[in-house]
Coordinates of C-alpha atoms and ligand atoms in Angstrom, one line a residue:
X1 CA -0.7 76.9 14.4
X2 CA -1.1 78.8 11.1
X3 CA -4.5 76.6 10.1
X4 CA -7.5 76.9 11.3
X5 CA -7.5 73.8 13.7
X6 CA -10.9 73.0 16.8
X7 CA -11.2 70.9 19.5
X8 CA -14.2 69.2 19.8
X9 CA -15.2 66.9 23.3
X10 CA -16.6 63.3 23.1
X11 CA -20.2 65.0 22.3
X12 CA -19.1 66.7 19.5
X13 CA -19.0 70.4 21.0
X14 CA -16.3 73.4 20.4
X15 CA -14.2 73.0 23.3
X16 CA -11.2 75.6 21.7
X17 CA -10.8 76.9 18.4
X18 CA -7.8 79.0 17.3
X19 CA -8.0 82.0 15.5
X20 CA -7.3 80.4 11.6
X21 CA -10.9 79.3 12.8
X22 CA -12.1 82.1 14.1
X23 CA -11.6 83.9 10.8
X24 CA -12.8 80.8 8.6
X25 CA -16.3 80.5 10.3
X26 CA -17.2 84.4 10.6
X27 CA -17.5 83.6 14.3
X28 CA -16.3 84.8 17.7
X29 CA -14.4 82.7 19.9
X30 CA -16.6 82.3 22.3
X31 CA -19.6 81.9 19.9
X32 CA -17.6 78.8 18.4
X33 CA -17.3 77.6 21.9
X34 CA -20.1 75.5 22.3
X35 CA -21.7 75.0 19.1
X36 CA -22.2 71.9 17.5
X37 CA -19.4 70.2 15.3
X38 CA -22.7 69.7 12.9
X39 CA -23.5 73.1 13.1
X40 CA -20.3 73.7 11.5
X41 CA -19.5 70.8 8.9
X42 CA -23.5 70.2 8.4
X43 CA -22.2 67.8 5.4
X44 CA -19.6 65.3 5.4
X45 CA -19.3 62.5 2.8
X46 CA -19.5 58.9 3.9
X47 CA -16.3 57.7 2.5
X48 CA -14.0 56.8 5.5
X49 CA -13.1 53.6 7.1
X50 CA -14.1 54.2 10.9
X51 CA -16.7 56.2 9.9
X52 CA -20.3 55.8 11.6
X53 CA -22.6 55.4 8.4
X54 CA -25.2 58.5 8.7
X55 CA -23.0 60.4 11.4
X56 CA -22.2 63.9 10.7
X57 CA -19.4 63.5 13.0
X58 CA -15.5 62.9 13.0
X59 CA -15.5 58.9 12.8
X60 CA -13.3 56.6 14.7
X61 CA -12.3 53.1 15.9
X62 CA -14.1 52.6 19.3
X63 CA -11.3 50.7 21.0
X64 CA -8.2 53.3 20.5
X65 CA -7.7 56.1 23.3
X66 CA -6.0 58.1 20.1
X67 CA -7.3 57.5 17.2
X68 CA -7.5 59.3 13.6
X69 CA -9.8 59.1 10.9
X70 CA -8.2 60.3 7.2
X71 CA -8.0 63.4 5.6
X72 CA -11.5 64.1 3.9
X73 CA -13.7 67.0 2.4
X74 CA -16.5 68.6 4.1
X75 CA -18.6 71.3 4.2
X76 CA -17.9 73.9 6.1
X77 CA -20.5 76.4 6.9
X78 CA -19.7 80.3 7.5
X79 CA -21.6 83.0 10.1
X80 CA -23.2 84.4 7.1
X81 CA -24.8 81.3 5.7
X82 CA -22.0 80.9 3.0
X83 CA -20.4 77.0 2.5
X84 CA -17.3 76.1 1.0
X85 CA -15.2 73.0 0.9
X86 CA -12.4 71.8 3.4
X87 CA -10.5 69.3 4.2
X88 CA -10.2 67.9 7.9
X89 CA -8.3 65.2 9.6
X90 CA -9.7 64.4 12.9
X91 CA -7.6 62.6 15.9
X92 CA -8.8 61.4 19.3
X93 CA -6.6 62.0 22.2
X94 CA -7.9 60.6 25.4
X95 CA -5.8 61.4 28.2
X96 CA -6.4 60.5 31.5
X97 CA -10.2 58.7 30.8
X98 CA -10.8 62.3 29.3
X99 CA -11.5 62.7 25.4
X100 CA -11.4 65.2 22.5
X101 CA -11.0 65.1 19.4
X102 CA -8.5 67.5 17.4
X103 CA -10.1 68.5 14.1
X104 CA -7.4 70.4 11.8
X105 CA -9.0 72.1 9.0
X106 CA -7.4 72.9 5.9
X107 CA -9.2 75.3 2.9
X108 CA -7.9 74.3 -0.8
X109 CA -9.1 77.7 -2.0
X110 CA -6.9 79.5 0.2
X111 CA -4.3 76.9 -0.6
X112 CA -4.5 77.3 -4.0
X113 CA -4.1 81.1 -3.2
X114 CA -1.1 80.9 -1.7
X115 CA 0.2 78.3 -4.0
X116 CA -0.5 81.0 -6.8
X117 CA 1.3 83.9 -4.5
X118 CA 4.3 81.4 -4.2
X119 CA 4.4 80.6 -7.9
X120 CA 4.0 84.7 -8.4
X121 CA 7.1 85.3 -5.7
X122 CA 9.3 82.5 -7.6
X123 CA 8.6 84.1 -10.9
X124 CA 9.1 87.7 -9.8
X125 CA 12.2 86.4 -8.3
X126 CA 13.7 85.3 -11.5
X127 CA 12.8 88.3 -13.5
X128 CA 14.6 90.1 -10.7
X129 CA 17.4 87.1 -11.4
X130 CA 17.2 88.2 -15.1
X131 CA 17.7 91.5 -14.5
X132 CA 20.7 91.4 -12.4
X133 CA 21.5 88.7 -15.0
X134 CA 21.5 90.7 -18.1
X135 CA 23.1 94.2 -16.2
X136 CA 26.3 91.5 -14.8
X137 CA 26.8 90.6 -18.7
X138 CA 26.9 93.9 -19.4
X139 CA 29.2 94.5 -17.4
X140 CA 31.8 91.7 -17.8
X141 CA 31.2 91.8 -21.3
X142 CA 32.4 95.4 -21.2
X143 CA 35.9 94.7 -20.8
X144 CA 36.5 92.6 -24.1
X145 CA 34.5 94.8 -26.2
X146 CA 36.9 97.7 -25.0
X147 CA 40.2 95.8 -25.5
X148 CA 38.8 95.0 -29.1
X149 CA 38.2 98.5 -30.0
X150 CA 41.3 99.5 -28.6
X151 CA 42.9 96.8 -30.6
X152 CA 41.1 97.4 -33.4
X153 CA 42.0 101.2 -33.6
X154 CA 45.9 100.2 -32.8
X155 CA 45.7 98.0 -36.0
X156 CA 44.2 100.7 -38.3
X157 CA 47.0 103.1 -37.1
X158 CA 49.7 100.6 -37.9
X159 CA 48.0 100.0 -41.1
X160 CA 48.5 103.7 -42.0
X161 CA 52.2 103.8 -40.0
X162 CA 54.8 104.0 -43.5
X163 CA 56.6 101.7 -42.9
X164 CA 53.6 99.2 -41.7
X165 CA 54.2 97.9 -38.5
X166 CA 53.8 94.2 -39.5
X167 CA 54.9 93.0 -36.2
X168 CA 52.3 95.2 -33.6
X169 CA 49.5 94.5 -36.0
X170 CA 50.1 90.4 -36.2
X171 CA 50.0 91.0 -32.0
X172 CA 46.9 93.6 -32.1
X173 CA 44.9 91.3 -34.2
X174 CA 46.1 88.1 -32.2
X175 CA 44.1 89.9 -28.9
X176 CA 41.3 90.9 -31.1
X177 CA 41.1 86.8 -31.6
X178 CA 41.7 85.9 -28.1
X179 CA 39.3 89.1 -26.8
X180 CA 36.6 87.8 -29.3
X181 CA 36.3 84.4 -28.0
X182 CA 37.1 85.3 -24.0
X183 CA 33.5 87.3 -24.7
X184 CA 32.3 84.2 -26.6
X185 CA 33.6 82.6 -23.6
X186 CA 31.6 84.7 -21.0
X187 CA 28.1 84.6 -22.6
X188 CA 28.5 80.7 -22.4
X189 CA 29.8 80.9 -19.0
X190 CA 26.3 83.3 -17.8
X191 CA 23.7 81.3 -19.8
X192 CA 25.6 77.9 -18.3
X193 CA 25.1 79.6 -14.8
X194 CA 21.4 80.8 -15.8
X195 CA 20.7 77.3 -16.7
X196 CA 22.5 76.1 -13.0
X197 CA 24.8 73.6 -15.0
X198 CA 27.9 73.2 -12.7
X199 CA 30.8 75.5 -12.9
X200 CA 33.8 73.4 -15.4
X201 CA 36.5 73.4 -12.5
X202 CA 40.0 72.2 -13.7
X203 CA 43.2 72.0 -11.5
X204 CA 44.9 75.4 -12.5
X205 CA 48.2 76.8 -11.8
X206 CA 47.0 80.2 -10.5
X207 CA 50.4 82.0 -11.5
X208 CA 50.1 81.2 -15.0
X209 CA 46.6 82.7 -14.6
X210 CA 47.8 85.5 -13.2
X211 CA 50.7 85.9 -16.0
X212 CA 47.7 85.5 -18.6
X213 CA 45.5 87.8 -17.0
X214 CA 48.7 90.7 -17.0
X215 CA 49.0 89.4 -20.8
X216 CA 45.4 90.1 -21.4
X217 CA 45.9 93.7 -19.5
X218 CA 49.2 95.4 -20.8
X219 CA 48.0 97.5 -23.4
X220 CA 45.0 99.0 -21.2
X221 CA 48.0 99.3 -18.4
X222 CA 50.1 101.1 -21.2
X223 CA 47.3 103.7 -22.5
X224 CA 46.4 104.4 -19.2
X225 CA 50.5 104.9 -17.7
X226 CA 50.4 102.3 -15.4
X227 CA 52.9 100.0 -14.0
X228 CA 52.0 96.3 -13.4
X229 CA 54.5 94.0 -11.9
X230 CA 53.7 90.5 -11.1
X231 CA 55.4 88.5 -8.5
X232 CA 55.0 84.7 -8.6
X233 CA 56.3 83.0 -5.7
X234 CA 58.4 79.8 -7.3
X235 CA 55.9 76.8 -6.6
X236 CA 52.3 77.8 -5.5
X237 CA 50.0 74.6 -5.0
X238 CA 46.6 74.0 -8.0
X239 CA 43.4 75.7 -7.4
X240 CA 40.6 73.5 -8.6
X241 CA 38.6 76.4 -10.5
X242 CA 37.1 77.3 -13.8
X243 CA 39.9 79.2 -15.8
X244 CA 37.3 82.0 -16.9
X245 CA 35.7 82.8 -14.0
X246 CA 38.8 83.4 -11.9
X247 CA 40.1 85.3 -14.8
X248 CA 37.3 87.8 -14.7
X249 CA 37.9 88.1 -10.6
X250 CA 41.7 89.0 -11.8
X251 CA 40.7 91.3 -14.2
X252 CA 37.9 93.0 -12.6
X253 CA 40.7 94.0 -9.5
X254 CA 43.3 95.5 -12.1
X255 CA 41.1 97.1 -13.9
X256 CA 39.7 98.9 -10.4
X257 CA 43.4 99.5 -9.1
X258 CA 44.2 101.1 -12.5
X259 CA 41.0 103.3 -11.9
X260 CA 42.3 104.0 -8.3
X261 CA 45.5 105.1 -9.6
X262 CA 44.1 107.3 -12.3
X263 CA 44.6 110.9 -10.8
X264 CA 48.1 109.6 -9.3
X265 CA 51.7 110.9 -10.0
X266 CA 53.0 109.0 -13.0
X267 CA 55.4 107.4 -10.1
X268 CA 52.6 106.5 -8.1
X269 CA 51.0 104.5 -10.9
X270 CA 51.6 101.8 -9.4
X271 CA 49.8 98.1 -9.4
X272 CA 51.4 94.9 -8.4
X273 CA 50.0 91.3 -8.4
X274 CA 51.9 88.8 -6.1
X275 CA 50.6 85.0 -6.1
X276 CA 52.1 82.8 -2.9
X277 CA 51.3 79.7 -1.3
X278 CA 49.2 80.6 2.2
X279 CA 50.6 79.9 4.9
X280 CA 50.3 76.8 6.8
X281 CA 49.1 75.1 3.7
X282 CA 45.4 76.7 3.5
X283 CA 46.2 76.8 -0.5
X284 CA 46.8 80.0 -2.7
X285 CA 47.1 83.6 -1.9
X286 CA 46.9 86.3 -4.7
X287 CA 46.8 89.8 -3.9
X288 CA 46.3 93.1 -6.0
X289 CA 47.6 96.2 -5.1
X290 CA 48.0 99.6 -5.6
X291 CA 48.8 103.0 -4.4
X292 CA 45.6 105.0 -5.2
X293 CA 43.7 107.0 -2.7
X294 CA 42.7 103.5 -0.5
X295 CA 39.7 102.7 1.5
X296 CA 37.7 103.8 4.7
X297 CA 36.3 101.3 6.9
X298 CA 33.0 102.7 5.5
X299 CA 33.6 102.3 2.0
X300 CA 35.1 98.7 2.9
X301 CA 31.7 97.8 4.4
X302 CA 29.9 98.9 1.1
X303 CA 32.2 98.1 -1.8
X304 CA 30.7 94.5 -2.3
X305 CA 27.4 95.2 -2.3
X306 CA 25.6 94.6 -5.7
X307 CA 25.8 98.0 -7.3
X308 CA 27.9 99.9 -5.3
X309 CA 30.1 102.6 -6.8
X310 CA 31.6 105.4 -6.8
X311 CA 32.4 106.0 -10.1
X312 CA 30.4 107.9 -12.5
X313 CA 30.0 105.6 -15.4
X314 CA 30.5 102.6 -12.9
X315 CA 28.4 99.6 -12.6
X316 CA 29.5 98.8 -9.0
X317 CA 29.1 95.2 -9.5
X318 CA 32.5 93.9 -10.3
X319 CA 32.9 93.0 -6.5
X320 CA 30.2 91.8 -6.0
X321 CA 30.3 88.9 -8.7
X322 CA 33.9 88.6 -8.1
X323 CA 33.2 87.5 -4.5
X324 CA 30.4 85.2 -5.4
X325 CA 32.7 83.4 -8.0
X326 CA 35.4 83.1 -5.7
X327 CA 32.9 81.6 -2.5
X328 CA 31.9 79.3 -5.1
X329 CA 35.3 77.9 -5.2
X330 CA 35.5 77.8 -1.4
X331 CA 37.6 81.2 -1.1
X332 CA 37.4 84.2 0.1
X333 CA 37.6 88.3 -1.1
X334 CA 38.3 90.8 1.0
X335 CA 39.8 94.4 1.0
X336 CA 42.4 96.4 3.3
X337 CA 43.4 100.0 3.4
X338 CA 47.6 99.9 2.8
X339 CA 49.3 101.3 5.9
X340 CA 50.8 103.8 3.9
X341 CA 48.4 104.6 0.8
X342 CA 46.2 102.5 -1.3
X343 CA 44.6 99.4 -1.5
X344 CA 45.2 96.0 -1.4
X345 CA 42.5 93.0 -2.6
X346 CA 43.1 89.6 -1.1
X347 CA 41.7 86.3 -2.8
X348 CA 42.5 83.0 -1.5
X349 CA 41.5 79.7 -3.2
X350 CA 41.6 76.1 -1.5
X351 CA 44.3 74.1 -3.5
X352 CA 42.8 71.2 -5.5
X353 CA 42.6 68.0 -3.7
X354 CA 45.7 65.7 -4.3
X355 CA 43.2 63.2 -6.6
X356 CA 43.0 66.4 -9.1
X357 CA 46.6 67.1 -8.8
X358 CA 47.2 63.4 -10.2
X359 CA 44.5 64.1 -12.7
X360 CA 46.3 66.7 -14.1
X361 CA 49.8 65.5 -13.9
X362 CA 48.6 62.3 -15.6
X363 CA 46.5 64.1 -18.4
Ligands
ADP1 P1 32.6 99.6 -10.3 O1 34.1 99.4 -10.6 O2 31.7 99.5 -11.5 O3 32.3 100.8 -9.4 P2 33.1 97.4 -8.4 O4 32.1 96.5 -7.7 O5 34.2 96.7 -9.2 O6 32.2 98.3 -9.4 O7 33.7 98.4 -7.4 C1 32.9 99.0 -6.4 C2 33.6 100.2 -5.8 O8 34.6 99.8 -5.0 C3 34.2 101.2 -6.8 O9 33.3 102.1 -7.3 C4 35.2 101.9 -5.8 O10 34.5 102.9 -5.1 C5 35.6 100.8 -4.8 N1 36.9 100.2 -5.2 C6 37.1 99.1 -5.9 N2 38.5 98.8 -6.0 C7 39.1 99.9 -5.4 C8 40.5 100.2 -5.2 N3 41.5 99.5 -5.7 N4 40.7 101.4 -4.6 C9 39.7 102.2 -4.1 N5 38.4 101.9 -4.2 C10 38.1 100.8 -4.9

């Protein structure tokens, strides 16, 4: 047992003590065997029912063959002289005509330590929280301050185009808007989840997510020469999710597959998005993929870890918060090498129960 704990015999001698004890009195084992239970607890207050008035003894009913007497403070009484106060419990077990009494013996002092080191550990454990906190809104933040720089630039240069190009710069400020609030959108989202308020789950159609998402993405899929095609299987059945999170998982896999496709022939540039019902009805299927240089079973081991990357100016924890969104909606995230080249991402989402379905369909 991790507390000190004796047993004493019907005369009130050390029978056993276990090592918590051994350390707590200053004395050997087989010096504690033997010695008095006064010797030890030379003070006891006189506060117990059961208690023999005057004894420095564990009290206790005289008829019961187990009996217990209250937790209480006493003074326990070191090798070296030194006292400090305990609590014991004593119980009586009586066996077989025999008779001991089990005396557990707990120290405040050292509870009150290791209350302390647990109160340290939990706060140390959220400033680690924080951390991994603040470095995850970096990096999801990342992406809509791009796009709005991107945007922003694209507006100033059809500001100066002659004739002005009223019709790209109405669009380029419309995803400055939407970029601006999605951003808005995420802060809220973190200090919600800081703050362990529950996600806001909605019954969403996960293709129009996915058409959103490739909305969000075109002009990063343009300035970098990629393709993105999206293939949305006719009716997929509602994911009960929130909206933003799974957006980020979307966008946090294009934006990798367009990394992965970087160095590649323009016709290799390649990304494509299918969303599908899963078979036998396990809900919805959406995979990314593209036809950079893939993954080795190694790398597929690794690339979900929290801070994991292989890019220069990565974070390498895209994956890693993508994955915990999407287990927090009941899914899974997982990664294959293609047969012939690249990669493909897999997320699939439990569809909503049929009472959200109605929800929705009634709202
Ligand atoms: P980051 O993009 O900041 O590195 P992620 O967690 O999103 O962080 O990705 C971790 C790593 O997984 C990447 O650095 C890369 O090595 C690997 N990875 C992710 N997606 C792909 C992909 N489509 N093809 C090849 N490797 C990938």
């Amino acid at each position: 047992m991790p507390g000190a704990v004796i047993v004493v015999d019907d005369d009130f001698r050390v029978v056993l003590a276990n090592e918590p004890a051994v350390t707590l009195f200053g004395h050997t084992a087989s010096e504690l065997s033997d010695m008095s239970f006064v010797q030890l607890f030379p003070r006891m207050p006189e506060d117990s029912a059961g208690e023999r008035s005057g004894r420095s003894e564990p009290g206790a009913p005289d008829d019961g063959r187990a009996a217990s007497c209250g937790q209480r403070m006493a003074i326990a009484r070191s090798k070296d002289g030194s006292e400090h106060t305990v609590s014991v419990k004593c119980t009586r077990y009586g066996p077989d005509g025999a008779s001991a009494w089990i005396v557990m013996i707990a120290d405040p002092c050292s509870q009150a330590a290791a209350r302390r080191d647990d109160q340290q550990r939990v706060h140390f454990s959220r400033v680690s929280e924080l951390g991994d906190m603040a470095a995850a809104l970096a990096h999801e933040i990342n992406q809509p301050l791009t796009a709005i720089l991107s945007n922003a630039r694209a507006a100033q240069r059809f500001l100066e185009s002659t004739p002005q190009d009223q019709v790209d710069l109405r669009e380029a400020l419309a995803d400055i808007v939407a970029d601006s609030c999605r951003a808005t959108e995420i802060v809220r989202k973190l200090r919600q989840f800081v703050g362990e308020a529950p996600p806001e789950t909605q019954p969403l159609d996960m293709g129009n997510l996915a058409r959103e998402v490739a909305h969000l993405m075109r002009r990063d899929a343009l300035a970098r020469g990629v393709h993105l095609t999206l293939d949305i299987a006719g009716q997929v059945p509602l994911v009960h999710c929130d909206n933003i999170q799974l957006q980020q998982v979307l966008i946090n896999l294009l934006r990798n597959a367009f990394d992965a496709v970087e160095g590649c022939r323009a016709e290799d540039r390649v990304v494509s998005v299918k969303v599908s019902a899963a078979p036998q009805g396990k809900g919805v299927s959406i995979t990314v993929s593209d036809r950079g240089p893939g993954l080795n079973t190694d790398q597929i081991g690794e690339i979900f870890k929290p801070f994991f990357t292989s890019k220069p100016h990565g974070m390498g924890l895209g994956l890693s918060i993508s994955r915990m969104i999407v287990t927090r909606h009941g899914g899974h995230l997982w990664a294959e090498s293609n047969s012939d080249r690249g990669a493909t991402f897999h997320l699939l989402l439990p569809s909503a129960s049929a009472a959200a379905v109605s929800e929705l369909r009634q709202s």
